[in-house]
């Protein structure tokens, strides 16, 4: 395949089948529905080869005007090392406009992102497995539609960006739980179908005990189910996740562009990501 024969186009629903083939090639668990949700929230580009096959993908997920996540960056194995990853990233920069950028890098992606000015800001740990049987924690309740505006406000404060569209997309597919004290929502979490089972995230909480109670609430209702949680290493909940059957299987490096002022800029109330792609 010659570099010159590869053309970039807007990522549309017709490209999902080809995108799923690429993510399967990488052993990523994304189903067509997972790509669909990501595309619903994003704009992006595909690289098409001379047979009109999808040879590369990239998505840009804006969170209002506050920031954008770059995700689902994949180049077909046969087309690597010829500048296509860089071309896709340049297209993503154009789509993101002036927004500060975030991403979670694999080892493959790190050299490219570093060359483009991304700076590490944390370590993301991917935990998953068949959850052990747990007792239901006290003090957690199922959220209702009336809670969504307050959940959005809590999320914005904790994440530092407007994720309303993400929360609406999660509400279409997932189940929300929360901790309410003195009438105010102090913590929330979502579970939704993803990949091989379900993913729990975002989890936003004041402290690790509340985060564990929320995760435990979903886990207790699903003994033996395959669950995934992506957490920043600084949350301190990784050991507990392993104890309940969600073992560390990998992860990535959180990166920002432009660089934030050091690692203390981490978001301390974010106990789990929506997933590595969406942040
Ligand atoms: C990451 C990935 C998209 C890069 O695609 P690519 O088309 O090979 O990248 P490019 O050819 O445009 O390379 C871009 C730059 O990064 C460098 N680079 C890429 N991979 C590298 C590696 N493994 N080691 C060192 N440098 C590397 C290239 O030398 C190039 O530098 P240059 O532009 O200064 O010449 C591709 O390896 C891939 O799809 N990997 C699997 C999926 C994945 O992990 N994606 C990242 C998700 S966060």
PDB file of N, CA, C and O in Angstrom, residues 180-221:
ATOM      1  N   UNK A 180     -26.453  10.349  48.305  1.00  0.00           N
ATOM      2  CA  UNK A 180     -27.049  11.637  48.610  1.00  0.00           C
ATOM      3  C   UNK A 180     -26.937  11.865  50.111  1.00  0.00           C
ATOM      4  O   UNK A 180     -27.238  10.973  50.896  1.00  0.00           O
ATOM      5  N   UNK A 181     -26.461  13.031  50.502  1.00  0.00           N
ATOM      6  CA  UNK A 181     -26.416  13.353  51.937  1.00  0.00           C
ATOM      7  C   UNK A 181     -27.024  14.731  52.149  1.00  0.00           C
ATOM      8  O   UNK A 181     -26.693  15.663  51.409  1.00  0.00           O
ATOM      9  N   UNK A 182     -27.886  14.831  53.149  1.00  0.00           N
ATOM     10  CA  UNK A 182     -28.574  16.107  53.431  1.00  0.00           C
ATOM     11  C   UNK A 182     -29.189  16.687  52.161  1.00  0.00           C
ATOM     12  O   UNK A 182     -29.112  17.889  51.906  1.00  0.00           O
ATOM     13  N   UNK A 183     -29.752  15.805  51.348  1.00  0.00           N
ATOM     14  CA  UNK A 183     -30.467  16.255  50.154  1.00  0.00           C
ATOM     15  C   UNK A 183     -29.581  16.576  48.957  1.00  0.00           C
ATOM     16  O   UNK A 183     -30.093  16.870  47.878  1.00  0.00           O
ATOM     17  N   UNK A 184     -28.253  16.527  49.118  1.00  0.00           N
ATOM     18  CA  UNK A 184     -27.364  16.887  47.999  1.00  0.00           C
ATOM     19  C   UNK A 184     -26.637  15.640  47.482  1.00  0.00           C
ATOM     20  O   UNK A 184     -26.221  14.780  48.267  1.00  0.00           O
ATOM     21  N   UNK A 185     -26.460  15.575  46.154  1.00  0.00           N
ATOM     22  CA  UNK A 185     -25.727  14.441  45.570  1.00  0.00           C
ATOM     23  C   UNK A 185     -24.231  14.671  45.786  1.00  0.00           C
ATOM     24  O   UNK A 185     -23.679  15.677  45.340  1.00  0.00           O
ATOM     25  N   UNK A 186     -23.595  13.738  46.492  1.00  0.00           N
ATOM     26  CA  UNK A 186     -22.160  13.888  46.779  1.00  0.00           C
ATOM     27  C   UNK A 186     -21.297  13.023  45.870  1.00  0.00           C
ATOM     28  O   UNK A 186     -20.086  13.259  45.760  1.00  0.00           O
ATOM     29  N   UNK A 187     -21.908  11.988  45.273  1.00  0.00           N
ATOM     30  CA  UNK A 187     -21.115  11.065  44.466  1.00  0.00           C
ATOM     31  C   UNK A 187     -22.038  10.367  43.481  1.00  0.00           C
ATOM     32  O   UNK A 187     -23.227  10.189  43.775  1.00  0.00           O
ATOM     33  N   UNK A 188     -21.491  10.010  42.308  1.00  0.00           N
ATOM     34  CA  UNK A 188     -22.311   9.233  41.369  1.00  0.00           C
ATOM     35  C   UNK A 188     -21.426   8.293  40.565  1.00  0.00           C
ATOM     36  O   UNK A 188     -20.197   8.482  40.480  1.00  0.00           O
ATOM     37  N   UNK A 189     -22.078   7.276  39.992  1.00  0.00           N
ATOM     38  CA  UNK A 189     -21.370   6.336  39.113  1.00  0.00           C
ATOM     39  C   UNK A 189     -22.355   5.808  38.080  1.00  0.00           C
ATOM     40  O   UNK A 189     -23.569   5.853  38.283  1.00  0.00           O
ATOM     41  N   UNK A 190     -21.806   5.305  36.985  1.00  0.00           N
ATOM     42  CA  UNK A 190     -22.612   4.748  35.886  1.00  0.00           C
ATOM     43  C   UNK A 190     -22.056   3.384  35.525  1.00  0.00           C
ATOM     44  O   UNK A 190     -20.833   3.192  35.541  1.00  0.00           O
ATOM     45  N   UNK A 191     -22.957   2.458  35.146  1.00  0.00           N
ATOM     46  CA  UNK A 191     -22.535   1.197  34.538  1.00  0.00           C
ATOM     47  C   UNK A 191     -23.225   1.073  33.190  1.00  0.00           C
ATOM     48  O   UNK A 191     -24.389   1.457  33.056  1.00  0.00           O
ATOM     49  N   UNK A 192     -22.486   0.583  32.197  1.00  0.00           N
ATOM     50  CA  UNK A 192     -23.101   0.407  30.872  1.00  0.00           C
ATOM     51  C   UNK A 192     -22.468  -0.797  30.186  1.00  0.00           C
ATOM     52  O   UNK A 192     -21.322  -1.166  30.496  1.00  0.00           O
ATOM     53  N   UNK A 193     -23.185  -1.397  29.224  1.00  0.00           N
ATOM     54  CA  UNK A 193     -22.576  -2.477  28.458  1.00  0.00           C
ATOM     55  C   UNK A 193     -21.383  -1.938  27.675  1.00  0.00           C
ATOM     56  O   UNK A 193     -21.439  -0.828  27.138  1.00  0.00           O
ATOM     57  N   UNK A 194     -20.318  -2.690  27.631  1.00  0.00           N
ATOM     58  CA  UNK A 194     -19.123  -2.278  26.875  1.00  0.00           C
ATOM     59  C   UNK A 194     -18.244  -3.508  26.674  1.00  0.00           C
ATOM     60  O   UNK A 194     -17.998  -4.256  27.624  1.00  0.00           O
ATOM     61  N   UNK A 195     -17.739  -3.667  25.463  1.00  0.00           N
ATOM     62  CA  UNK A 195     -16.763  -4.722  25.203  1.00  0.00           C
ATOM     63  C   UNK A 195     -17.256  -6.094  25.623  1.00  0.00           C
ATOM     64  O   UNK A 195     -18.344  -6.520  25.243  1.00  0.00           O
ATOM     65  N   UNK A 196     -16.474  -6.750  26.453  1.00  0.00           N
ATOM     66  CA  UNK A 196     -16.783  -8.138  26.841  1.00  0.00           C
ATOM     67  C   UNK A 196     -17.855  -8.241  27.909  1.00  0.00           C
ATOM     68  O   UNK A 196     -18.274  -9.345  28.264  1.00  0.00           O
ATOM     69  N   UNK A 197     -18.256  -7.127  28.506  1.00  0.00           N
ATOM     70  CA  UNK A 197     -19.240  -7.194  29.592  1.00  0.00           C
ATOM     71  C   UNK A 197     -19.807  -5.817  29.853  1.00  0.00           C
ATOM     72  O   UNK A 197     -20.497  -5.258  29.005  1.00  0.00           O
ATOM     73  N   UNK A 198     -19.490  -5.275  31.043  1.00  0.00           N
ATOM     74  CA  UNK A 198     -19.941  -3.929  31.374  1.00  0.00           C
ATOM     75  C   UNK A 198     -18.763  -3.146  31.943  1.00  0.00           C
ATOM     76  O   UNK A 198     -17.858  -3.717  32.550  1.00  0.00           O
ATOM     77  N   UNK A 199     -18.814  -1.811  31.765  1.00  0.00           N
ATOM     78  CA  UNK A 199     -17.800  -0.940  32.365  1.00  0.00           C
ATOM     79  C   UNK A 199     -18.477  -0.056  33.400  1.00  0.00           C
ATOM     80  O   UNK A 199     -19.598   0.412  33.182  1.00  0.00           O
ATOM     81  N   UNK A 200     -17.803   0.113  34.538  1.00  0.00           N
ATOM     82  CA  UNK A 200     -18.291   1.046  35.564  1.00  0.00           C
ATOM     83  C   UNK A 200     -17.452   2.311  35.456  1.00  0.00           C
ATOM     84  O   UNK A 200     -16.238   2.298  35.627  1.00  0.00           O
ATOM     85  N   UNK A 201     -18.113   3.423  35.143  1.00  0.00           N
ATOM     86  CA  UNK A 201     -17.435   4.706  35.021  1.00  0.00           C
ATOM     87  C   UNK A 201     -18.250   5.634  34.151  1.00  0.00           C
ATOM     88  O   UNK A 201     -18.976   5.146  33.290  1.00  0.00           O
ATOM     89  N   UNK A 202     -18.200   6.931  34.379  1.00  0.00           N
ATOM     90  CA  UNK A 202     -17.396   7.588  35.399  1.00  0.00           C
ATOM     91  C   UNK A 202     -17.838   7.221  36.823  1.00  0.00           C
ATOM     92  O   UNK A 202     -18.999   6.889  37.045  1.00  0.00           O
ATOM     93  N   UNK A 203     -16.872   7.304  37.751  1.00  0.00           N
ATOM     94  CA  UNK A 203     -17.175   7.283  39.187  1.00  0.00           C
ATOM     95  C   UNK A 203     -16.606   8.585  39.747  1.00  0.00           C
ATOM     96  O   UNK A 203     -15.391   8.822  39.668  1.00  0.00           O
ATOM     97  N   UNK A 204     -17.486   9.426  40.251  1.00  0.00           N
ATOM     98  CA  UNK A 204     -17.093  10.715  40.824  1.00  0.00           C
ATOM     99  C   UNK A 204     -17.475  10.683  42.297  1.00  0.00           C
ATOM    100  O   UNK A 204     -18.648  10.424  42.632  1.00  0.00           O
ATOM    101  N   UNK A 205     -16.514  10.910  43.185  1.00  0.00           N
ATOM    102  CA  UNK A 205     -16.799  10.822  44.621  1.00  0.00           C
ATOM    103  C   UNK A 205     -15.851  11.724  45.396  1.00  0.00           C
ATOM    104  O   UNK A 205     -14.786  12.104  44.896  1.00  0.00           O
ATOM    105  N   UNK A 206     -16.245  12.036  46.632  1.00  0.00           N
ATOM    106  CA  UNK A 206     -15.413  12.864  47.514  1.00  0.00           C
ATOM    107  C   UNK A 206     -14.223  12.091  48.045  1.00  0.00           C
ATOM    108  O   UNK A 206     -13.182  12.666  48.360  1.00  0.00           O
ATOM    109  N   UNK A 207     -14.409  10.775  48.205  1.00  0.00           N
ATOM    110  CA  UNK A 207     -13.342   9.966  48.815  1.00  0.00           C
ATOM    111  C   UNK A 207     -13.447   8.524  48.338  1.00  0.00           C
ATOM    112  O   UNK A 207     -14.441   8.128  47.710  1.00  0.00           O
ATOM    113  N   UNK A 208     -12.392   7.753  48.640  1.00  0.00           N
ATOM    114  CA  UNK A 208     -12.313   6.381  48.131  1.00  0.00           C
ATOM    115  C   UNK A 208     -13.434   5.506  48.692  1.00  0.00           C
ATOM    116  O   UNK A 208     -13.927   4.609  48.001  1.00  0.00           O
ATOM    117  N   UNK A 209     -13.855   5.753  49.931  1.00  0.00           N
ATOM    118  CA  UNK A 209     -14.915   4.921  50.503  1.00  0.00           C
ATOM    119  C   UNK A 209     -16.210   5.053  49.708  1.00  0.00           C
ATOM    120  O   UNK A 209     -16.896   4.059  49.437  1.00  0.00           O
ATOM    121  N   UNK A 210     -16.556   6.287  49.339  1.00  0.00           N
ATOM    122  CA  UNK A 210     -17.769   6.477  48.544  1.00  0.00           C
ATOM    123  C   UNK A 210     -17.610   5.858  47.144  1.00  0.00           C
ATOM    124  O   UNK A 210     -18.548   5.263  46.613  1.00  0.00           O
ATOM    125  N   UNK A 211     -16.430   6.004  46.566  1.00  0.00           N
ATOM    126  CA  UNK A 211     -16.193   5.399  45.240  1.00  0.00           C
ATOM    127  C   UNK A 211     -16.356   3.883  45.307  1.00  0.00           C
ATOM    128  O   UNK A 211     -17.002   3.275  44.441  1.00  0.00           O
ATOM    129  N   UNK A 212     -15.808   3.279  46.349  1.00  0.00           N
ATOM    130  CA  UNK A 212     -15.929   1.815  46.494  1.00  0.00           C
ATOM    131  C   UNK A 212     -17.378   1.417  46.718  1.00  0.00           C
ATOM    132  O   UNK A 212     -17.832   0.374  46.218  1.00  0.00           O
ATOM    133  N   UNK A 213     -18.123   2.222  47.490  1.00  0.00           N
ATOM    134  CA  UNK A 213     -19.532   1.890  47.742  1.00  0.00           C
ATOM    135  C   UNK A 213     -20.316   1.890  46.423  1.00  0.00           C
ATOM    136  O   UNK A 213     -21.136   1.002  46.177  1.00  0.00           O
ATOM    137  N   UNK A 214     -20.032   2.871  45.567  1.00  0.00           N
ATOM    138  CA  UNK A 214     -20.747   2.943  44.280  1.00  0.00           C
ATOM    139  C   UNK A 214     -20.400   1.756  43.388  1.00  0.00           C
ATOM    140  O   UNK A 214     -21.273   1.120  42.795  1.00  0.00           O
ATOM    141  N   UNK A 215     -19.100   1.452  43.293  1.00  0.00           N
ATOM    142  CA  UNK A 215     -18.681   0.311  42.465  1.00  0.00           C
ATOM    143  C   UNK A 215     -19.254  -0.976  43.061  1.00  0.00           C
ATOM    144  O   UNK A 215     -19.774  -1.846  42.342  1.00  0.00           O
ATOM    145  N   UNK A 216     -19.184  -1.067  44.395  1.00  0.00           N
ATOM    146  CA  UNK A 216     -19.704  -2.250  45.087  1.00  0.00           C
ATOM    147  C   UNK A 216     -21.209  -2.423  44.887  1.00  0.00           C
ATOM    148  O   UNK A 216     -21.705  -3.550  44.807  1.00  0.00           O
ATOM    149  N   UNK A 217     -21.929  -1.325  44.787  1.00  0.00           N
ATOM    150  CA  UNK A 217     -23.379  -1.369  44.573  1.00  0.00           C
ATOM    151  C   UNK A 217     -23.701  -2.088  43.258  1.00  0.00           C
ATOM    152  O   UNK A 217     -24.565  -2.975  43.208  1.00  0.00           O
ATOM    153  N   UNK A 218     -23.004  -1.708  42.190  1.00  0.00           N
ATOM    154  CA  UNK A 218     -23.242  -2.375  40.899  1.00  0.00           C
ATOM    155  C   UNK A 218     -22.733  -3.811  40.927  1.00  0.00           C
ATOM    156  O   UNK A 218     -23.379  -4.723  40.418  1.00  0.00           O
ATOM    157  N   UNK A 219     -21.552  -4.000  41.520  1.00  0.00           N
ATOM    158  CA  UNK A 219     -20.939  -5.331  41.531  1.00  0.00           C
ATOM    159  C   UNK A 219     -21.790  -6.324  42.327  1.00  0.00           C
ATOM    160  O   UNK A 219     -21.960  -7.481  41.920  1.00  0.00           O
ATOM    161  N   UNK A 220     -22.353  -5.849  43.448  1.00  0.00           N
ATOM    162  CA  UNK A 220     -23.134  -6.759  44.314  1.00  0.00           C
ATOM    163  C   UNK A 220     -24.354  -7.304  43.584  1.00  0.00           C
ATOM    164  O   UNK A 220     -24.808  -8.420  43.861  1.00  0.00           O
ATOM    165  N   UNK A 221     -24.874  -6.549  42.621  1.00  0.00           N
ATOM    166  CA  UNK A 221     -26.056  -6.988  41.874  1.00  0.00           C
ATOM    167  C   UNK A 221     -25.689  -7.933  40.731  1.00  0.00           C
ATOM    168  O   UNK A 221     -26.581  -8.422  40.029  1.00  0.00           O
TER     169      UNK A 221
END
